[in-house]
PDB file of C-alpha atoms and ligand atoms in Angstrom:
ATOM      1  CA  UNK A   1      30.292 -12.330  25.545  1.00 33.00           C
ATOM      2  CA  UNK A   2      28.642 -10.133  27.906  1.00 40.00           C
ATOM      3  CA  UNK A   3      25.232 -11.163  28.220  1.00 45.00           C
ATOM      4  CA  UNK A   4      22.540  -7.851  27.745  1.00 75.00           C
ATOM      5  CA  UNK A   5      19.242  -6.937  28.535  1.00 94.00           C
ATOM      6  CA  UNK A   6      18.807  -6.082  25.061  1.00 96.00           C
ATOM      7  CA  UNK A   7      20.430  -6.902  21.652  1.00 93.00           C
ATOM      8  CA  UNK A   8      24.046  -6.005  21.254  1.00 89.00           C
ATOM      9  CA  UNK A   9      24.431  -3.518  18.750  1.00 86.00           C
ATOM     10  CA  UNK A  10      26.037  -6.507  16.042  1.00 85.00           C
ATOM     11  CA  UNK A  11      22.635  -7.654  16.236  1.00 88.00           C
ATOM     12  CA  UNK A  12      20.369  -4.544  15.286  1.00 91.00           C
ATOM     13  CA  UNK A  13      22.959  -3.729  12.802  1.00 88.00           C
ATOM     14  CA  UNK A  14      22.669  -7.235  10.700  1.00 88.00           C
ATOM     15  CA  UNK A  15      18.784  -6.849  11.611  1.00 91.00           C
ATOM     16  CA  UNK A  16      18.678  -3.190   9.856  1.00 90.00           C
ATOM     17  CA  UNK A  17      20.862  -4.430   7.184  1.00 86.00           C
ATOM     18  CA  UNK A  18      18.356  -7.398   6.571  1.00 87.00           C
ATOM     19  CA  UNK A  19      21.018 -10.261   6.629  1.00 87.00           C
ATOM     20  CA  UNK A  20      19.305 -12.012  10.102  1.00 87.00           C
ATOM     21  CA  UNK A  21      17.952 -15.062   9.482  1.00 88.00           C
ATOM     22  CA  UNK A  22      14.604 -15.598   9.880  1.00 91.00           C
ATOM     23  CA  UNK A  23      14.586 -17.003  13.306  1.00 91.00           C
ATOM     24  CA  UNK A  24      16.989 -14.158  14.441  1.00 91.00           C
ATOM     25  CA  UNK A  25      15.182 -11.796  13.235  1.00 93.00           C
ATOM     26  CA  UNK A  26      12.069 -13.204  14.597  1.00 95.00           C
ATOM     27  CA  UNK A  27      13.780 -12.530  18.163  1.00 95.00           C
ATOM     28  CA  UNK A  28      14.871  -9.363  17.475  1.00 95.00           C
ATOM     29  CA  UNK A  29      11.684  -7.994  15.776  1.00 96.00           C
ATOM     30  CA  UNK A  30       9.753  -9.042  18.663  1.00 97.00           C
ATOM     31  CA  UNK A  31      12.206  -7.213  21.579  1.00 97.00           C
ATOM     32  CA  UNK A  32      11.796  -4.266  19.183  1.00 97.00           C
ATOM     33  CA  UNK A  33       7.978  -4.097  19.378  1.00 96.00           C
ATOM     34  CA  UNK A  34       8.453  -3.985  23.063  1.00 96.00           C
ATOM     35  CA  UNK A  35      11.740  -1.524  23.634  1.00 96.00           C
ATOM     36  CA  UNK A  36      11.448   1.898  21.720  1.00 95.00           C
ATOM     37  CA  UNK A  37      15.524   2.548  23.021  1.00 94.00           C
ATOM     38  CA  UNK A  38      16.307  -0.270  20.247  1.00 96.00           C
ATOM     39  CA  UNK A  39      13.962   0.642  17.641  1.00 96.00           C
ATOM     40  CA  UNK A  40      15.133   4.264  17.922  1.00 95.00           C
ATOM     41  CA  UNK A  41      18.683   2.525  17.641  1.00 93.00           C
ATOM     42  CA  UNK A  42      17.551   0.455  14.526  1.00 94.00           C
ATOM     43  CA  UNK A  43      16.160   3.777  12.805  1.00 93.00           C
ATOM     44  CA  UNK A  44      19.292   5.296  12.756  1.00 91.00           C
ATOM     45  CA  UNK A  45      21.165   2.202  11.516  1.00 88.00           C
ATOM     46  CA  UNK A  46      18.829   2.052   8.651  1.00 87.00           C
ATOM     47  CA  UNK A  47      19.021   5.686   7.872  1.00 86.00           C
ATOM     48  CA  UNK A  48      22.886   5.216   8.307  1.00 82.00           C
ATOM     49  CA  UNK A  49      22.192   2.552   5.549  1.00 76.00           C
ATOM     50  CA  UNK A  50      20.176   4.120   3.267  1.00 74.00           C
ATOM     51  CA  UNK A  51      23.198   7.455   3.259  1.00 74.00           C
ATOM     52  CA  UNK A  52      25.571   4.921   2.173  1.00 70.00           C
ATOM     53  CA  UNK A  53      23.006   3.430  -0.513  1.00 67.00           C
ATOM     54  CA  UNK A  54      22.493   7.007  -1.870  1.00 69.00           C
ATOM     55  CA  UNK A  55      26.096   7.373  -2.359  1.00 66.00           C
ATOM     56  CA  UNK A  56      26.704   4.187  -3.905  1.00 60.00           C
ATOM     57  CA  UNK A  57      24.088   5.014  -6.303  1.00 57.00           C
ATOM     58  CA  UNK A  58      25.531   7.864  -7.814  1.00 59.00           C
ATOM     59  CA  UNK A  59      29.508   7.729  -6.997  1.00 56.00           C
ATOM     60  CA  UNK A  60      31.780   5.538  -5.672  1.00 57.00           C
ATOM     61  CA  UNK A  61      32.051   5.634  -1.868  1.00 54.00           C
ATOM     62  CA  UNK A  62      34.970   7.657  -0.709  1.00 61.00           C
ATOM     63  CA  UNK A  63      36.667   6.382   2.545  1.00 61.00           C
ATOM     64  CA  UNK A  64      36.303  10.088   3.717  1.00 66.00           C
ATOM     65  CA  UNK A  65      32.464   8.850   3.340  1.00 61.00           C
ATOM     66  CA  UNK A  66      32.914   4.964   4.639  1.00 56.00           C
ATOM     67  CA  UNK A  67      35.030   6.421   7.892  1.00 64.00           C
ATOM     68  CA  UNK A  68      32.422   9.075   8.764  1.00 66.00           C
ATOM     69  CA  UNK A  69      29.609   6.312   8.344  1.00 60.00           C
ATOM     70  CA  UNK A  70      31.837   4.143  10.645  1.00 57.00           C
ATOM     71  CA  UNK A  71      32.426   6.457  12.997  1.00 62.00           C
ATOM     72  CA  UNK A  72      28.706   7.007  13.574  1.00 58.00           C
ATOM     73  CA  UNK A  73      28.248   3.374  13.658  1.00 55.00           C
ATOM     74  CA  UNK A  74      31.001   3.110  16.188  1.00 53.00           C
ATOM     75  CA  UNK A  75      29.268   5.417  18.758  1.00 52.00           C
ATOM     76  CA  UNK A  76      27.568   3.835  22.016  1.00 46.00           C
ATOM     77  CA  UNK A  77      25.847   0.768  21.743  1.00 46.00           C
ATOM     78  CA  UNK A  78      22.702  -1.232  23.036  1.00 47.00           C
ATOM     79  CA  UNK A  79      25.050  -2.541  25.372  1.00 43.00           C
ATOM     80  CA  UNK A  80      25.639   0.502  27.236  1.00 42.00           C
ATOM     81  CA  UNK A  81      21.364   1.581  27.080  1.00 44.00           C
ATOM     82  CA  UNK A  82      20.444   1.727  30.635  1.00 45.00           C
ATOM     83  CA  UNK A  83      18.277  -1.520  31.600  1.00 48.00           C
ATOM     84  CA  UNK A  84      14.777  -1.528  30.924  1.00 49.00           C
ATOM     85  CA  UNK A  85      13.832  -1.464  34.558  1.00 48.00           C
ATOM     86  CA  UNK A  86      10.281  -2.728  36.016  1.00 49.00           C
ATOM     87  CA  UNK A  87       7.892  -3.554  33.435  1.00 50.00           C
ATOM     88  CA  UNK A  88       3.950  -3.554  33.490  1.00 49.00           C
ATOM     89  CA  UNK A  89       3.470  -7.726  33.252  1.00 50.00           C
ATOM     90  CA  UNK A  90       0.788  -8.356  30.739  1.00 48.00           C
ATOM     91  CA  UNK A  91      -2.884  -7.974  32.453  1.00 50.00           C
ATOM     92  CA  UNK A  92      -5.547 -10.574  31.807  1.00 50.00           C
ATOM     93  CA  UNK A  93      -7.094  -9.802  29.168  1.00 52.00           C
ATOM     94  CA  UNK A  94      -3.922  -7.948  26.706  1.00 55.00           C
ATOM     95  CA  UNK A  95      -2.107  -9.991  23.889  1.00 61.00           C
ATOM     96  CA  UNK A  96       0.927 -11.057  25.598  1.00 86.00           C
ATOM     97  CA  UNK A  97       2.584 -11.960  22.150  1.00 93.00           C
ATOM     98  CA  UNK A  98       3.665  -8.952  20.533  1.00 94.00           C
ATOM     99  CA  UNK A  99       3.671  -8.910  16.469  1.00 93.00           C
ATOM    100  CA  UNK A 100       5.969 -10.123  14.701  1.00 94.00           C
ATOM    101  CA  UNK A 101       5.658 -13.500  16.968  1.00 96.00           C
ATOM    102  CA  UNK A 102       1.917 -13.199  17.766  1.00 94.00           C
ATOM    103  CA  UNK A 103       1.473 -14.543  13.541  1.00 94.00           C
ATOM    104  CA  UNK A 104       3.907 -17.147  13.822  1.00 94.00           C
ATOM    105  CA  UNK A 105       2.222 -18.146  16.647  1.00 94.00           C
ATOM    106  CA  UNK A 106      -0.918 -18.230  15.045  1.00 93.00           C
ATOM    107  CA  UNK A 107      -2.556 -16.293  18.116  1.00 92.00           C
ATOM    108  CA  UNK A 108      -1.788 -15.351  21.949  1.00 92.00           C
ATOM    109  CA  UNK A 109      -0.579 -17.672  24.266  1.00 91.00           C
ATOM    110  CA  UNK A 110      -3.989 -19.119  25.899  1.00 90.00           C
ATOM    111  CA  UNK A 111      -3.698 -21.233  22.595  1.00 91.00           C
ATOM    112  CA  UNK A 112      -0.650 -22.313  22.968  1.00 94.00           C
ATOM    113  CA  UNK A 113      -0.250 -26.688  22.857  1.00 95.00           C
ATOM    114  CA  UNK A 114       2.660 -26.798  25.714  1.00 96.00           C
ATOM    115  CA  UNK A 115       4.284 -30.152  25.742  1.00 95.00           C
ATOM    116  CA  UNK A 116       6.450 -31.059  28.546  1.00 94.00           C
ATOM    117  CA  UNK A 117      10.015 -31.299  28.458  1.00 87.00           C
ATOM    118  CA  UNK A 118      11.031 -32.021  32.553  1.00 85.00           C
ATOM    119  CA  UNK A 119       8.922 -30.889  35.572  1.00 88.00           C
ATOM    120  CA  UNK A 120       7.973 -27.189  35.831  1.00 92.00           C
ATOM    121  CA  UNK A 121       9.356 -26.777  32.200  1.00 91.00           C
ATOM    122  CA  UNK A 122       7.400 -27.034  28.804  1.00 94.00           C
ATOM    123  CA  UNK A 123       7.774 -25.878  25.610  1.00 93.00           C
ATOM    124  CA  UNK A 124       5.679 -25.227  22.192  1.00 96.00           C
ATOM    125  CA  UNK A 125       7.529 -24.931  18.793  1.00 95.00           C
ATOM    126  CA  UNK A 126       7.655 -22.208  16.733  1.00 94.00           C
ATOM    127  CA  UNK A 127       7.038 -22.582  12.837  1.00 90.00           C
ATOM    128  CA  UNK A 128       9.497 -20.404  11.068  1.00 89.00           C
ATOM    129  CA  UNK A 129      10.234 -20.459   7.115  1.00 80.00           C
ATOM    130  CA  UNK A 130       7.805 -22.754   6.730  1.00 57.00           C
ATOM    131  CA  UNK A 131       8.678 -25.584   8.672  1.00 51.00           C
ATOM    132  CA  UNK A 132       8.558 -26.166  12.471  1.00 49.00           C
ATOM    133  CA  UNK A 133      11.951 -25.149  13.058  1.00 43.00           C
ATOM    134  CA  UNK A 134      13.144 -27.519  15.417  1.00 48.00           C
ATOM    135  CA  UNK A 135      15.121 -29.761  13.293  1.00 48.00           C
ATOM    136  CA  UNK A 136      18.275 -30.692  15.688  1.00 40.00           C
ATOM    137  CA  UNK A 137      18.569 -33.486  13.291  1.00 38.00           C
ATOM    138  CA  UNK A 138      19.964 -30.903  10.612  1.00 41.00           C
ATOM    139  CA  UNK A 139      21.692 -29.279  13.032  1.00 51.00           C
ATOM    140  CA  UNK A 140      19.274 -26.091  12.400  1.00 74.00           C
ATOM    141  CA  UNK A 141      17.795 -23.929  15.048  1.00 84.00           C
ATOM    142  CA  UNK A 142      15.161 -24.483  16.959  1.00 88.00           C
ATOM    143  CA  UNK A 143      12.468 -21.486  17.839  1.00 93.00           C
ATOM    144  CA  UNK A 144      10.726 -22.734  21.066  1.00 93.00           C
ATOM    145  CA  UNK A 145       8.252 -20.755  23.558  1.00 96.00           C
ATOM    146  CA  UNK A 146       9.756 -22.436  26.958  1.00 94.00           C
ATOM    147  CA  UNK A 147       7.392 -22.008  30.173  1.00 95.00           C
ATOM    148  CA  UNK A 148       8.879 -22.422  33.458  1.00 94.00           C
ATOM    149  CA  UNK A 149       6.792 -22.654  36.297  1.00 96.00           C
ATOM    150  CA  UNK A 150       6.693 -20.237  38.980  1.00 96.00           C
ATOM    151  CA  UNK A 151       9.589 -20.548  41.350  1.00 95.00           C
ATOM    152  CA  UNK A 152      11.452 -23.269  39.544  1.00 93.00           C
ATOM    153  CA  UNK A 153      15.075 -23.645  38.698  1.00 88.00           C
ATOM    154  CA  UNK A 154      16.273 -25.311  35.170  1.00 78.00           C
ATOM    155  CA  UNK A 155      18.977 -27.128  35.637  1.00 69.00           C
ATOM    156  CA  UNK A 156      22.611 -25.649  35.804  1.00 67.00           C
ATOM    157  CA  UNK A 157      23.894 -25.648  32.042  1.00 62.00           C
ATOM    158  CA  UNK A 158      25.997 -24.230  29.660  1.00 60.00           C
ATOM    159  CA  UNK A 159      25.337 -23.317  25.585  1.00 60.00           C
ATOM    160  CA  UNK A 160      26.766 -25.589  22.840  1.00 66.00           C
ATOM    161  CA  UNK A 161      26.183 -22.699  20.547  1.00 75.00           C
ATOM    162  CA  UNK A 162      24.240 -19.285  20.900  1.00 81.00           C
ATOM    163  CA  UNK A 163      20.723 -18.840  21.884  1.00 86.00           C
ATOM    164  CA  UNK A 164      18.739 -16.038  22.301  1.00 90.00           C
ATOM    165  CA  UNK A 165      15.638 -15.809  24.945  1.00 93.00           C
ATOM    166  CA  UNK A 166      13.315 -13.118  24.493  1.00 96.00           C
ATOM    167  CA  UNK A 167      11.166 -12.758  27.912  1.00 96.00           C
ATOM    168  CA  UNK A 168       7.419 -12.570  27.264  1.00 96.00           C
ATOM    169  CA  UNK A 169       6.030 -13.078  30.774  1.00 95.00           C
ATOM    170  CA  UNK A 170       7.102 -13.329  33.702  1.00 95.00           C
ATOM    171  CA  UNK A 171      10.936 -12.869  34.632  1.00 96.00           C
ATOM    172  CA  UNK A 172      13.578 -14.899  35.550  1.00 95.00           C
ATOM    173  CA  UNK A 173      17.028 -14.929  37.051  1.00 94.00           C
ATOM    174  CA  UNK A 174      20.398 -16.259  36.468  1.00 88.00           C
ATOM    175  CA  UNK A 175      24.091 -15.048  37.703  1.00 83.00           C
ATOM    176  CA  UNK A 176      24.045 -12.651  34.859  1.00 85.00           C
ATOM    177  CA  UNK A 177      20.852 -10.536  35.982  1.00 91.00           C
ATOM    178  CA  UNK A 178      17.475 -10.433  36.413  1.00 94.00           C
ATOM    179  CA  UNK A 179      14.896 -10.553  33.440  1.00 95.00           C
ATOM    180  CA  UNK A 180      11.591  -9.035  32.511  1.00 95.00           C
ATOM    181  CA  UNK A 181       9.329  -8.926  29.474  1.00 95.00           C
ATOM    182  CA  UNK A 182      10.819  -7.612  26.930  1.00 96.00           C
ATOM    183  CA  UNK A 183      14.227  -8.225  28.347  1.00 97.00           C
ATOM    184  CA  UNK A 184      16.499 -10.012  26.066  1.00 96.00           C
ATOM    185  CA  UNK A 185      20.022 -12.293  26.315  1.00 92.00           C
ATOM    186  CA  UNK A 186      22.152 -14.031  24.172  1.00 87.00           C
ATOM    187  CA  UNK A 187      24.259 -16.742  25.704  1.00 82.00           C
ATOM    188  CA  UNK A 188      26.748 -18.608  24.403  1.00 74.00           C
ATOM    189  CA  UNK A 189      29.290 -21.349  25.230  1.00 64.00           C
ATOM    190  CA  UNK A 190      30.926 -18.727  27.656  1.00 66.00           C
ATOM    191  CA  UNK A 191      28.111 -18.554  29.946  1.00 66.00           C
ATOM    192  CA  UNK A 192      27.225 -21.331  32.470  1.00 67.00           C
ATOM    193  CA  UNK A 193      24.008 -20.958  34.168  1.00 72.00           C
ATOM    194  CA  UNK A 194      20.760 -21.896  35.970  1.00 79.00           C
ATOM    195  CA  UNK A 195      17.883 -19.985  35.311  1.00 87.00           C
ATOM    196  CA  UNK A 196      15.261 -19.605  38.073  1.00 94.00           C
ATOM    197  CA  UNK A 197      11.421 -18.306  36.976  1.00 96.00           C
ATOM    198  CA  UNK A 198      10.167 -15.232  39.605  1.00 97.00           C
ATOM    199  CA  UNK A 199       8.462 -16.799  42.741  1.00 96.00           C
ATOM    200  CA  UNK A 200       5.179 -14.655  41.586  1.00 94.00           C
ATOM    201  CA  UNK A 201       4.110 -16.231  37.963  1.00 93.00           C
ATOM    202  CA  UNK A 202       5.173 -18.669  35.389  1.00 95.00           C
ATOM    203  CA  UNK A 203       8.059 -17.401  33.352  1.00 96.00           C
ATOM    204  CA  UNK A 204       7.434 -17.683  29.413  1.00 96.00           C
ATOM    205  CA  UNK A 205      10.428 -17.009  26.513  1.00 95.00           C
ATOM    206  CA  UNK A 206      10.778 -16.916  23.656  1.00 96.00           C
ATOM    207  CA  UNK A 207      14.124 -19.243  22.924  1.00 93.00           C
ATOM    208  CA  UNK A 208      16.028 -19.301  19.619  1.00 91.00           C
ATOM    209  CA  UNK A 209      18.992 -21.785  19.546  1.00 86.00           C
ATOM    210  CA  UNK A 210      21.594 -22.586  17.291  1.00 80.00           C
ATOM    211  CA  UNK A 211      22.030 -26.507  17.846  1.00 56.00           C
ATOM    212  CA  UNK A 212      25.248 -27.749  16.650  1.00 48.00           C
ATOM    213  CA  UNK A 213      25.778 -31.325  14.911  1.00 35.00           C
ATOM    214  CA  UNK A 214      27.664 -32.919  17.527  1.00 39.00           C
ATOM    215  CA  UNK A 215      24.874 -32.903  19.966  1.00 36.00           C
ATOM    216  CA  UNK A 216      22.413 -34.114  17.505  1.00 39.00           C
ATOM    217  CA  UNK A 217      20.249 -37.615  17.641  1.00 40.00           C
ATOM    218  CA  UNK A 218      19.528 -39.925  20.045  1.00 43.00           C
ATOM    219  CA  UNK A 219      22.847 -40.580  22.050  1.00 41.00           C
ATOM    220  CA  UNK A 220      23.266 -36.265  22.127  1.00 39.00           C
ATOM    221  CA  UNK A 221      19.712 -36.197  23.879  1.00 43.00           C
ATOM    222  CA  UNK A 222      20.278 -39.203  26.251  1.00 44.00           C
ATOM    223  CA  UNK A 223      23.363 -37.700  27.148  1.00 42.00           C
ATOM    224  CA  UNK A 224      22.377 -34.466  28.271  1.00 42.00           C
ATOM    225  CA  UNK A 225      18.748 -34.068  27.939  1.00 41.00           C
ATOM    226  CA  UNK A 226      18.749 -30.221  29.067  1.00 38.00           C
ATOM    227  CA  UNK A 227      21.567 -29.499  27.009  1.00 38.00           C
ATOM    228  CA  UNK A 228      19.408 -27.972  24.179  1.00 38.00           C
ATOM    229  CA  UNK A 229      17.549 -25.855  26.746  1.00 34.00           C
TER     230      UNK A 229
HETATM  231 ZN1  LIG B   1      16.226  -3.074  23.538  1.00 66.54          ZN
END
């Protein structure tokens, strides 16, 4: 998987369709308030949707209909939008914590309770559906703000399953690129890397991981303590 600067298009397409999870489409909500190249890309998707939903309605869908609707569908995607380049970084003052993620925060980040995980790196959870969704015990994902301090490098690691970082403040750079607010990545297995926060401010993410059973419980966490980073 080629990692992006914003969604790849699978993404906005399950997020216009509605069939994201909750903590997926947390991620992806939030990188929309802050790129209008993917919420012009999720307006057409959804009025791509709502043609076929028309049709459906009042005939059955011809495949002269479902191949035209493809076709569209199967023009460019995010992945080919140019990169969002140089970003204003939030000034003092200005809600860094867009909507949707400013609610489920329950306010901006100055309130944020960081706990820390190793040095230079904390984290706060995020309550999703209800419950602070950071059960690795279940095997569920985990929605985490993650703030690494200025200059520092996370440990080299790969992904046991898929997580996506939304960049809030700050940047940050791996061998993949260089990220700004609003940037956003989805890593997987495939991609083996070591994050390092911008020398010039503390980098804060939003993180949304997919933790898989086998790493679960005690022996997971001793083993590898970053491994859920
Ligand atoms: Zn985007």
């Amino acid at each position: 998987m080629t990692p992006s600067h914003h969604p790849v298009r699978d993404l906005l397409l399950a997020y216009a369709a509605g069939t994201l999870p909750e903590a997926a489409g947390l991620a992806v909500a939030t990188h929309l308030a802050l790129c209008p190249l993917c919420r012009a890309e999720v307006r057409r998707l959804e009025a791509l949707g709502g043609t076929l939903l028309e049709q459906e309605t009042t005939a059955p869908v011809s495949d002269g209909l479902l191949d035209a609707i493809l076709a569209q569908i199967e023009e460019p995607a995010p992945l080919s939008l140019p990169l969002l380049g140089p970003k204003p970084r939030a000034s003092a003052g200005s809600p860094a914590l867009p909507e949707p993620l400013r609610s489920y925060v329950g306010g901006d980040l100055d309130g944020v309770q960081w706990k820390p995980v190793v040095r230079g790196l904390d984290e706060a959870p995020v309550r999703v559906g209800g419950a602070a969704a950071a059960d690795a015990a279940t095997g569920g994902t985990r929605v985490r703000l993650m703030r690494v301090r200025s200059g520092v490098a996370m440990p080299r690691h790969t992904h046991h399953g898929t997580e996506m970082t939304l960049v809030l403040a700050g940047g940050f750079s791996d061998q993949t690129g260089h990220y700004l607010r609003g940037d956003f990545t989805l890593t997987d297995t495939s991609v083996d890397h070591q994050p390092t926060a911008d020398p010039d401010g503390d980098c804060i993410c939003l993180a949304v991981t997919d933790a898989p059973l086998r790493l679960t419980g005690p022996l997971g966490r001793l083993l590898n303590p970053f491994v859920r980073f």
